[in-house]
Short mmCIF file of C-alpha atoms in Angstrom, two decimals:
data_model
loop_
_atom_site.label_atom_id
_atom_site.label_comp_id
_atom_site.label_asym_id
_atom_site.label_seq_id
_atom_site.Cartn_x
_atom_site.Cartn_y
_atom_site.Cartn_z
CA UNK A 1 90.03 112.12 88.78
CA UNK A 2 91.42 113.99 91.89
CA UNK A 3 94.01 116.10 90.43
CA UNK A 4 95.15 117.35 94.00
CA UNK A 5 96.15 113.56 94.95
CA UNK A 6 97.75 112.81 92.04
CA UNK A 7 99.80 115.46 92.40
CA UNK A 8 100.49 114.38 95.76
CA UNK A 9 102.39 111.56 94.75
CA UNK A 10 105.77 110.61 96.15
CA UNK A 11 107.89 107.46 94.96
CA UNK A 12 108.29 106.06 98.26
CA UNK A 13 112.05 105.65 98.22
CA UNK A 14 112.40 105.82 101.82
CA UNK A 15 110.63 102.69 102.97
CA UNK A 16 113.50 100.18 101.16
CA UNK A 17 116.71 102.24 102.61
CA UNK A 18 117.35 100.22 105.14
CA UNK A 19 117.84 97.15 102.39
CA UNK A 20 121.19 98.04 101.27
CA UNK A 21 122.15 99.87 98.16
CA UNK A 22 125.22 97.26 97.27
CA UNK A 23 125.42 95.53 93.78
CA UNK A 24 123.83 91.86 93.69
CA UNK A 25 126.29 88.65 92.38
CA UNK A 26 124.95 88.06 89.24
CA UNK A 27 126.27 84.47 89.80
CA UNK A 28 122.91 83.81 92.22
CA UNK A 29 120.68 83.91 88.94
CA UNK A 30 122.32 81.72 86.78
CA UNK A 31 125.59 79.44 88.81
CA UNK A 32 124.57 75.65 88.99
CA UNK A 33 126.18 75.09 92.53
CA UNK A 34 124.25 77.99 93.70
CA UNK A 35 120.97 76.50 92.52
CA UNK A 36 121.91 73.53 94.14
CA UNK A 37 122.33 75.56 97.41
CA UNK A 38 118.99 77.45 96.39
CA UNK A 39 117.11 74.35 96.12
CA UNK A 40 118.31 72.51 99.16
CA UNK A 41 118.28 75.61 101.54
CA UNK A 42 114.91 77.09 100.10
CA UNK A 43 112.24 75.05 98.18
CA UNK A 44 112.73 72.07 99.61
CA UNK A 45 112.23 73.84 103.04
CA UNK A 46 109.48 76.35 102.55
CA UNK A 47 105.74 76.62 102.22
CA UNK A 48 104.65 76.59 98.80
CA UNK A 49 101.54 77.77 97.38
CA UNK A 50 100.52 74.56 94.53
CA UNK A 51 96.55 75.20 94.21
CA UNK A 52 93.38 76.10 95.79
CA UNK A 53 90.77 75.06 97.96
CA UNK A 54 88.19 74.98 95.26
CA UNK A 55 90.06 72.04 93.38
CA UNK A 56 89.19 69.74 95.73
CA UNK A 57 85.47 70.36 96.31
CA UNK A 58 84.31 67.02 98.10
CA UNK A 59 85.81 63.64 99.81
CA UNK A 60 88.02 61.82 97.51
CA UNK A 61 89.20 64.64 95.73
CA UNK A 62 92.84 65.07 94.55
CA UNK A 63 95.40 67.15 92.17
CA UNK A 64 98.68 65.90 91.52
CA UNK A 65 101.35 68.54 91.20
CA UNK A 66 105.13 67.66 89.94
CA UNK A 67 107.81 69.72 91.58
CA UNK A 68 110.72 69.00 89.22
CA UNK A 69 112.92 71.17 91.91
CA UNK A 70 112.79 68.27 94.24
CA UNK A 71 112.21 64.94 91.67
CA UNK A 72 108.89 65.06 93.52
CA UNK A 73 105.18 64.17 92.54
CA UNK A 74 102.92 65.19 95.07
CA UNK A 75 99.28 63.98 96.08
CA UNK A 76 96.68 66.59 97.43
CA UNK A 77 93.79 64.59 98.89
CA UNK A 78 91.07 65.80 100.43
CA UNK A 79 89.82 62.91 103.29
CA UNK A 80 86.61 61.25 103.80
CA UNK A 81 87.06 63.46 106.94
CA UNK A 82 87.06 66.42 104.96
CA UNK A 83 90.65 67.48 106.50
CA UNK A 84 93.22 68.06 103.37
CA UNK A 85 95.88 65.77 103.60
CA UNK A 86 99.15 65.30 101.27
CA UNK A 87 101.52 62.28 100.16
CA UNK A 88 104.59 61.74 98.08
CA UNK A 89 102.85 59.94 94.63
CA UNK A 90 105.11 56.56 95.47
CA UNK A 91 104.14 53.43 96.77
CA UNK A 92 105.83 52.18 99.51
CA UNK A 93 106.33 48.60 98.18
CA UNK A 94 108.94 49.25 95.14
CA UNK A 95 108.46 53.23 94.76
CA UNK A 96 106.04 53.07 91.64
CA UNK A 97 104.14 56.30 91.72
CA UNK A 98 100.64 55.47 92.24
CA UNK A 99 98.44 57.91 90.17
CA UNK A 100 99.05 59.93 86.74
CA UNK A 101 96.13 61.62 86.27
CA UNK A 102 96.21 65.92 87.48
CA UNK A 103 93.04 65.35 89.30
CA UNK A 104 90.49 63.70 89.94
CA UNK A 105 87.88 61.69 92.49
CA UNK A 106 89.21 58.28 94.02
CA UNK A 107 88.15 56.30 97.24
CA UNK A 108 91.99 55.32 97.20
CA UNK A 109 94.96 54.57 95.22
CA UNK A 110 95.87 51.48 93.88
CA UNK A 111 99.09 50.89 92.85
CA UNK A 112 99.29 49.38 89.13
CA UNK A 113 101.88 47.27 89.82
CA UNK A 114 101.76 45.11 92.84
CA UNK A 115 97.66 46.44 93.57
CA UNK A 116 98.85 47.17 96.88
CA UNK A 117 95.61 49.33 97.94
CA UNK A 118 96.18 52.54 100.13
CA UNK A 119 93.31 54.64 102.17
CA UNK A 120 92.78 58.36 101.25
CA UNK A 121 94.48 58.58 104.53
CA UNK A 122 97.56 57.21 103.07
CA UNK A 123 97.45 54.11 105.34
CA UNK A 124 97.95 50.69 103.70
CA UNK A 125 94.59 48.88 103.03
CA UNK A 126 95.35 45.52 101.67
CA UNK A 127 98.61 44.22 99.66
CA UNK A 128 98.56 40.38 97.48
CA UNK A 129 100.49 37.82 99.94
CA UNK A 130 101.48 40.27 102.52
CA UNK A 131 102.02 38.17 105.29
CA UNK A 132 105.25 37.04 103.61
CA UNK A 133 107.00 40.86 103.69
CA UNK A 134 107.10 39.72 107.41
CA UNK A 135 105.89 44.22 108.11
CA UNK A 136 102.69 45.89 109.48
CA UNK A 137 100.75 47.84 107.21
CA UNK A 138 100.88 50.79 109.72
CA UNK A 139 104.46 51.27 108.62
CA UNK A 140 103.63 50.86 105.24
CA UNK A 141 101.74 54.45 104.91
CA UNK A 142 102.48 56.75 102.37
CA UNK A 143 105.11 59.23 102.93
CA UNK A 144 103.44 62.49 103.78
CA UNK A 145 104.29 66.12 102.99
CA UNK A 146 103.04 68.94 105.41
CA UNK A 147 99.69 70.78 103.88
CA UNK A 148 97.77 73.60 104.99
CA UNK A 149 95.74 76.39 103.22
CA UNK A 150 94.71 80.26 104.13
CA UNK A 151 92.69 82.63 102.21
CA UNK A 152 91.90 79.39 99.88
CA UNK A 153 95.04 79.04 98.92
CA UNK A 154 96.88 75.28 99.55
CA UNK A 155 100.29 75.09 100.38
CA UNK A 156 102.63 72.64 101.01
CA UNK A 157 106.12 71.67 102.62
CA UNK A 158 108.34 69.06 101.97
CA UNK A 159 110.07 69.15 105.30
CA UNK A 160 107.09 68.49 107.16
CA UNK A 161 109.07 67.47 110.50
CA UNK A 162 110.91 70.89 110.81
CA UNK A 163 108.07 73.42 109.11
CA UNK A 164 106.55 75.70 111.22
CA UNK A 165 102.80 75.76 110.89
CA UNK A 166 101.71 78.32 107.62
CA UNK A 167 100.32 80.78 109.38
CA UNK A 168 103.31 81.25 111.78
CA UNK A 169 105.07 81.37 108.51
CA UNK A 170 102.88 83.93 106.82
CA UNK A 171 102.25 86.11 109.82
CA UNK A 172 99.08 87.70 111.21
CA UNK A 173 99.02 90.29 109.10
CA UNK A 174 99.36 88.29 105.47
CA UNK A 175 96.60 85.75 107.11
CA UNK A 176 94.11 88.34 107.57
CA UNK A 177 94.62 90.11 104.39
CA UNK A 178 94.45 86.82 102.52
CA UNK A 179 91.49 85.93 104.03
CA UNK A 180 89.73 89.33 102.73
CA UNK A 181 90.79 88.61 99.37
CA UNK A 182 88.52 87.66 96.26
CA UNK A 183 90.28 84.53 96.30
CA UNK A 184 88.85 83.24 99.25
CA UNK A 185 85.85 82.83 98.65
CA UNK A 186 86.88 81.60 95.09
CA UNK A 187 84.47 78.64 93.09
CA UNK A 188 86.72 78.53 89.53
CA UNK A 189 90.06 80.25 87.74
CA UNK A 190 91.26 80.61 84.95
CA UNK A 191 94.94 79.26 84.58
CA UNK A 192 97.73 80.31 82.44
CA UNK A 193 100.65 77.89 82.31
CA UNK A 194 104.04 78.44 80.55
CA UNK A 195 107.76 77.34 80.85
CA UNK A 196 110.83 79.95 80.65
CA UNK A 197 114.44 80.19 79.73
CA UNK A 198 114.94 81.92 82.71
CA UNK A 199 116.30 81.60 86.40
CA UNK A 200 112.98 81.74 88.57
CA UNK A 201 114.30 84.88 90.49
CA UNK A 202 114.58 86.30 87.08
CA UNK A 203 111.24 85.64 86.33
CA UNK A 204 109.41 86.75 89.40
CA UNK A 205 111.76 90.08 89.92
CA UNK A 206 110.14 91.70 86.92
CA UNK A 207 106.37 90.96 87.93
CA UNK A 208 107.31 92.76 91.71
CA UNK A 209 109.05 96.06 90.12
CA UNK A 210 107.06 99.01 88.12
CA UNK A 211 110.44 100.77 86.82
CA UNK A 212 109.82 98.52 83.25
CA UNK A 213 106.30 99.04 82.82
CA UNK A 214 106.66 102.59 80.15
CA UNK A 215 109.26 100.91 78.22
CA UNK A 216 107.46 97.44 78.02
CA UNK A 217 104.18 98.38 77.95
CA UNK A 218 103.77 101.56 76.48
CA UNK A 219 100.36 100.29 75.45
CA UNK A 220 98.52 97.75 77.57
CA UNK A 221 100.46 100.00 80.51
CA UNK A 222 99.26 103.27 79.42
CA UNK A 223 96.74 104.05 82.47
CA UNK A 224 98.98 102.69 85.09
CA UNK A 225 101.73 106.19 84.64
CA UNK A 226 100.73 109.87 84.72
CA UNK A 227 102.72 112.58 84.31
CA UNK A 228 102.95 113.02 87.99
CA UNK A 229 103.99 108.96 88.27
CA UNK A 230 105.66 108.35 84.81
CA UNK A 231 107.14 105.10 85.98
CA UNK A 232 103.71 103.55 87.48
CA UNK A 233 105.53 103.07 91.00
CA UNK A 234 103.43 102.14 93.67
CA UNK A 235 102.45 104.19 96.91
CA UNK A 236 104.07 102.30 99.42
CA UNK A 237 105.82 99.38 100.38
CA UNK A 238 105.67 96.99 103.14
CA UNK A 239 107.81 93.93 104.69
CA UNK A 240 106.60 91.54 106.67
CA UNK A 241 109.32 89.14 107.29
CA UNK A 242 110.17 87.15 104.17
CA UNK A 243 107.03 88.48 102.10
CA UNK A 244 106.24 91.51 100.96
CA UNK A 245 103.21 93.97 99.66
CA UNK A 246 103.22 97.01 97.49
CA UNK A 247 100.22 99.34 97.25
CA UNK A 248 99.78 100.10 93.51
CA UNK A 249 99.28 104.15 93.52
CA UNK A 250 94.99 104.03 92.43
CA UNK A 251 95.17 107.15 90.66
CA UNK A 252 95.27 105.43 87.42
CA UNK A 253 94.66 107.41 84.23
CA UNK A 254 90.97 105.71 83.01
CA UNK A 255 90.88 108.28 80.01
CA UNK A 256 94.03 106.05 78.38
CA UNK A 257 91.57 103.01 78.72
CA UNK A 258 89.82 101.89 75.49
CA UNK A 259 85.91 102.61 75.57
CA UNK A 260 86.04 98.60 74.65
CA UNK A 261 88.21 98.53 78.28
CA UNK A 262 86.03 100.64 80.00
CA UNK A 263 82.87 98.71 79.15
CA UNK A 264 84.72 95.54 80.15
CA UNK A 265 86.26 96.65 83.05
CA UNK A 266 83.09 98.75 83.90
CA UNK A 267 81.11 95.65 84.43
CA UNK A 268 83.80 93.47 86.29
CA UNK A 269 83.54 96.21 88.92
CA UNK A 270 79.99 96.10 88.92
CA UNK A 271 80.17 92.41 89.28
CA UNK A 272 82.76 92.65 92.23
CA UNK A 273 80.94 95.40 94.00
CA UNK A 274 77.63 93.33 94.26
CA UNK A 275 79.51 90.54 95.29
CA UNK A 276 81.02 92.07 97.99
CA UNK A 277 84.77 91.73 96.51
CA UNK A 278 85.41 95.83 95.98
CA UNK A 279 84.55 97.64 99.35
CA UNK A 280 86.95 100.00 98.00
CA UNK A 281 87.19 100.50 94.37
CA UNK A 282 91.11 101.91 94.57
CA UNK A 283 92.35 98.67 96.69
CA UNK A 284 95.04 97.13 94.19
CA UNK A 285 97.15 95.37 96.41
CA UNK A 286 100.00 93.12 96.10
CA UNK A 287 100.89 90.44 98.56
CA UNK A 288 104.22 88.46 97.39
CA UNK A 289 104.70 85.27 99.74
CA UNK A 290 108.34 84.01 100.24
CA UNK A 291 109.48 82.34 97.75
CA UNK A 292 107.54 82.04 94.70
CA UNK A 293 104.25 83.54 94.59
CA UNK A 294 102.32 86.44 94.61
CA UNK A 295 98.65 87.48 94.78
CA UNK A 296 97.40 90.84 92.86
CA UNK A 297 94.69 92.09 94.71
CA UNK A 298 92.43 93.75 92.49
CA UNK A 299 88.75 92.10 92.85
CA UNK A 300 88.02 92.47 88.99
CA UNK A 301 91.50 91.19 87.85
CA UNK A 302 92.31 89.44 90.75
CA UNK A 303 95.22 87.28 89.51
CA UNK A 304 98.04 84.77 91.10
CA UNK A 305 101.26 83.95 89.74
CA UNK A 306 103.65 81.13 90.67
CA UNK A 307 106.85 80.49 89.66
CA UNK A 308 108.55 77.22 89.95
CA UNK A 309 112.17 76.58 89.45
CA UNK A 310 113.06 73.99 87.13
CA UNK A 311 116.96 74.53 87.02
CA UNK A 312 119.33 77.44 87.36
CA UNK A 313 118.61 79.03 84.15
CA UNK A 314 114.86 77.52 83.26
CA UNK A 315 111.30 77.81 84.94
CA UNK A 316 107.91 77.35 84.72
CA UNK A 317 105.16 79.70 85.94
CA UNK A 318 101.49 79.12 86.11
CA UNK A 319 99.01 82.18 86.39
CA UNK A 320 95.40 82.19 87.56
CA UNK A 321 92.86 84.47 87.82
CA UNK A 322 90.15 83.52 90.72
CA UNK A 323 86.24 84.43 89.89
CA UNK A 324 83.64 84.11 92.95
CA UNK A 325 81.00 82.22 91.50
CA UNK A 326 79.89 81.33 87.51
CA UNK A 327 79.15 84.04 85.27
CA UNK A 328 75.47 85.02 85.43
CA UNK A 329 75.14 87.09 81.76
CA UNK A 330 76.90 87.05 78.45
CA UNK A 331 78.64 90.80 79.53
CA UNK A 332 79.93 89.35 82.56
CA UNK A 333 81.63 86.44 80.88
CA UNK A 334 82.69 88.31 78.36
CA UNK A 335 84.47 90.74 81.30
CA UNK A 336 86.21 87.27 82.59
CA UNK A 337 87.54 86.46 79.52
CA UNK A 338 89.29 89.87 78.29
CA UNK A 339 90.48 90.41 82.05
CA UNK A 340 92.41 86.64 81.24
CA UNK A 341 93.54 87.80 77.65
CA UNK A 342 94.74 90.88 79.02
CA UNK A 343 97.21 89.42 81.22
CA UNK A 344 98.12 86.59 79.06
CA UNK A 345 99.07 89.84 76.35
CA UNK A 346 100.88 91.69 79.05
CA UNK A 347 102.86 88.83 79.93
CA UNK A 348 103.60 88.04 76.54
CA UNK A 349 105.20 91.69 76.24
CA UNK A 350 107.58 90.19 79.44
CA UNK A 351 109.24 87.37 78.12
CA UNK A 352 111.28 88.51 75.49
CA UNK A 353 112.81 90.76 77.87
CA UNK A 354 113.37 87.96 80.68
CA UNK A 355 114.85 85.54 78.31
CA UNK A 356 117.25 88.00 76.97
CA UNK A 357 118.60 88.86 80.47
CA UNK A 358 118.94 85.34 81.02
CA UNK A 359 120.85 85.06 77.72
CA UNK A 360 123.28 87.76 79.27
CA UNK A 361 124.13 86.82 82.49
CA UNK A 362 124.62 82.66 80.87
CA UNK A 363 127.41 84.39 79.18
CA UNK A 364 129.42 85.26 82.73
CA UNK A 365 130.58 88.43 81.68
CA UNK A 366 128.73 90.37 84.91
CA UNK A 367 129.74 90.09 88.55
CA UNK A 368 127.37 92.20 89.59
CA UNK A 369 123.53 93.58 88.73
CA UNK A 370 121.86 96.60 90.57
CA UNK A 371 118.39 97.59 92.07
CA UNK A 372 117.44 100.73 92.50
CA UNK A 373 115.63 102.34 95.79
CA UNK A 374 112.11 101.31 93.67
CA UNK A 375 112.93 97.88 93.12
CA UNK A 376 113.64 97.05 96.74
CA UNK A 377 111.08 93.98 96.34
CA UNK A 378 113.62 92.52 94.20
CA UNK A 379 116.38 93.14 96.02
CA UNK A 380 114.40 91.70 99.47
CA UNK A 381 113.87 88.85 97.66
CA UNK A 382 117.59 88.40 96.95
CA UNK A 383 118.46 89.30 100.72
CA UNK A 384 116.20 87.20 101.98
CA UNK A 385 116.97 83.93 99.83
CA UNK A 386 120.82 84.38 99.85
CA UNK A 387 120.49 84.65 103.30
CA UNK A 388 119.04 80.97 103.42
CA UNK A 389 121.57 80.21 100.94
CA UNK A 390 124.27 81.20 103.30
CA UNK A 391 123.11 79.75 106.30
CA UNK A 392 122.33 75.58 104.26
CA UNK A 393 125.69 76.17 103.26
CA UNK A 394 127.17 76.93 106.74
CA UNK A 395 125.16 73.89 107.80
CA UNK A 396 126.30 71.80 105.21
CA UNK A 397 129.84 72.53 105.86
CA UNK A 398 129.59 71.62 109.52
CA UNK A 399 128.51 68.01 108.67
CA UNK A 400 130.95 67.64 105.32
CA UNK A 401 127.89 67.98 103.04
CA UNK A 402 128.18 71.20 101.44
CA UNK A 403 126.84 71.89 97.87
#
């Protein structure tokens, strides 16, 4: 270990002045109306990461995904054309949703209860008698919702007449680190999937901040702080419009690692170096896309986590971690699976925590929370989505529809 750079560490306090040092409504993680505003103004508006390239690996491939947010079941196809497409999961005749499998291989969908027969392009094949509905089948198509993907990763909009394309939204410089990523070139994951009494800003604020990591996880945490960093904070910070990235500090302490950890780990870096993944062996970055997700970029525990709201005090977040390729020993496999286990543990050391500052704020008796200068990715998030919130509700107010 280079003791000259660790002791060259500097929390980087400077790079989240210019966000604001004012208290945060505590109202904005737990108030009904503004979840309502939240919803409307945000997720029903924004790209939204719901899976990955490698779940749909040929023609006729789908995933259904339910976004509760919106009352919404969507369809993920990927056409005979090979071009990903997706559709609202309701048929256009009486609104029966079409398919209730989570995946799967189909050269269409049928409705079950009229059999009115649509294309994996979502246009209307064939419906029983339909020359008495007195339409054309060409305005019988599915509805669609806007889908694109970068760096493997499938998104989705709602909204798909006003969204800008996803890499406008991303930005160059989140589209070409994406596409560098592990994940990219991902075959298979591992998924994680579990529901929360918690807001979903709740939730994601304490996977984006370090200052809880010696209190919380004194023992799975113990490499990430040093004397010199005894909070874990990362080396720098950066904002790119409504995302933003962190740069965990690399000079992690490998002699509080378990020789059982080192082995593991030892051979997951082996693994990602001959791969290709780990050009440099320090590189754990963290890329947090506006709203709800965020991508950890270390190749040998390179892990996603979403986080979906289901109401203002309740959501659901599914974790992944990507692998390039099937295992090719016993070691390597066994690598794979303690890399999964260890951030199932450490995210089991989380939720206590979460749900009992969810418990507090329910009770009303804060107006306001803080962040300190090292959890400025929290308080960007909170900038950034009450600033949406803000501008729906001017919106609404101007045509007598406000939440």
């Amino acid at each position: 270990m280079n003791v000259e750079a660790r002791m060259a560490f500097r929390p980087p306090v400077d790079q989240t002045a210019w966000l604001g040092s004012d208290p945060i409504p505590a109202k904005a993680y737990y108030d009904p109306e503004y979840y309502e505003a939240e919803r409307k103004a945000i997720f029903c508006r924004s790209w939204l990461q719901i899976g990955h390239v490698c779940e749909l690996p040929e023609p006729g491939s789908f995933i259904r995904r339910e976004l509760e947010f919106a009352d919404a079941s969507i369809l993920i196809v990927r056409g005979k054309d090979d071009v990903l497409r997706g559709f609202h999961n309701v048929c256009t005749h009486r609104a029966t949703q079409l398919v209730r499998d989570a995946e799967g291989r189909a050269n269409g969908f049928v409705c079950p209860y009229h059999m009115w027969n649509f294309g994996l392009d979502g246009r209307l094949r064939s419906a029983p008698d339909f020359e008495n509905f007195f339409l054309a089948k060409e305005d019988c198509a599915l509805k669609q919702v806007a889908v694109d993907s970068c760096g493997g990763l499938i998104f989705v909009n709602l909204s798909p007449a006003s969204a800008p394309p996803l890499k406008e939204f991303l930005g160059e410089y989140l589209v070409d680190r994406l596409a560098r990523t592990p994940c990219a070139r991902a075959t298979e994951f591992s998924e994680y999937v579990y529901e929360l009494d918690a807001n979903w800003k709740l939730d994601y604020d304490n996977f984006q901040e370090s200052y809880h990591l010696k209190f919380i996880h004194p023992r799975s945490g113990a490499a990430t702080f040093t004397p010199e960093n005894p909070f874990g904070y990362p080396e720098s910070f950066g904002f790119h419009g409504p995302h933003r990235t962190q740069m965990f500090w690399p000079h992690v302490d490998v002699d509080a690692a378990t020789p059982t950890q080192k082995l593991i780990f030892g051979a997951g870096a082996r693994f990602a170096m001959e791969k290709g993944l780990m050009p440099n062996p320090t590189n754990r970055e963290y890329y947090a896309l506006f709203p709800n997700f965020f991508l950890f970029g270390s190749p040998t525990q390179h892990f996603s986590h979403t986080v979906y709201p289901l109401s203002a005090r309740r959501s659901r977040g599914v974790i992944r971690i990507y692998w390039v390729g099937p295992a090719q020993s016993a070691s390597e496999m066994l690598a794979r699976e303690y890399s999964f286990l260890v951030v199932r543990d450490v995210h089991s050391e989380d939720v206590g925590v979460i749900r009992a500052g969810q418990r507090g704020l329910n009770s009303g008796v804060l107006e306001h929370l803080h962040f300190q200068a090292m959890e400025g990715l929290c308080r960007h998030l909170f900038n950034v989505s009450n600033a949406m919130v803000e501008e729906y509700r001017r919106e609404a107010a101007g045509t007598g529809d406000a939440a």
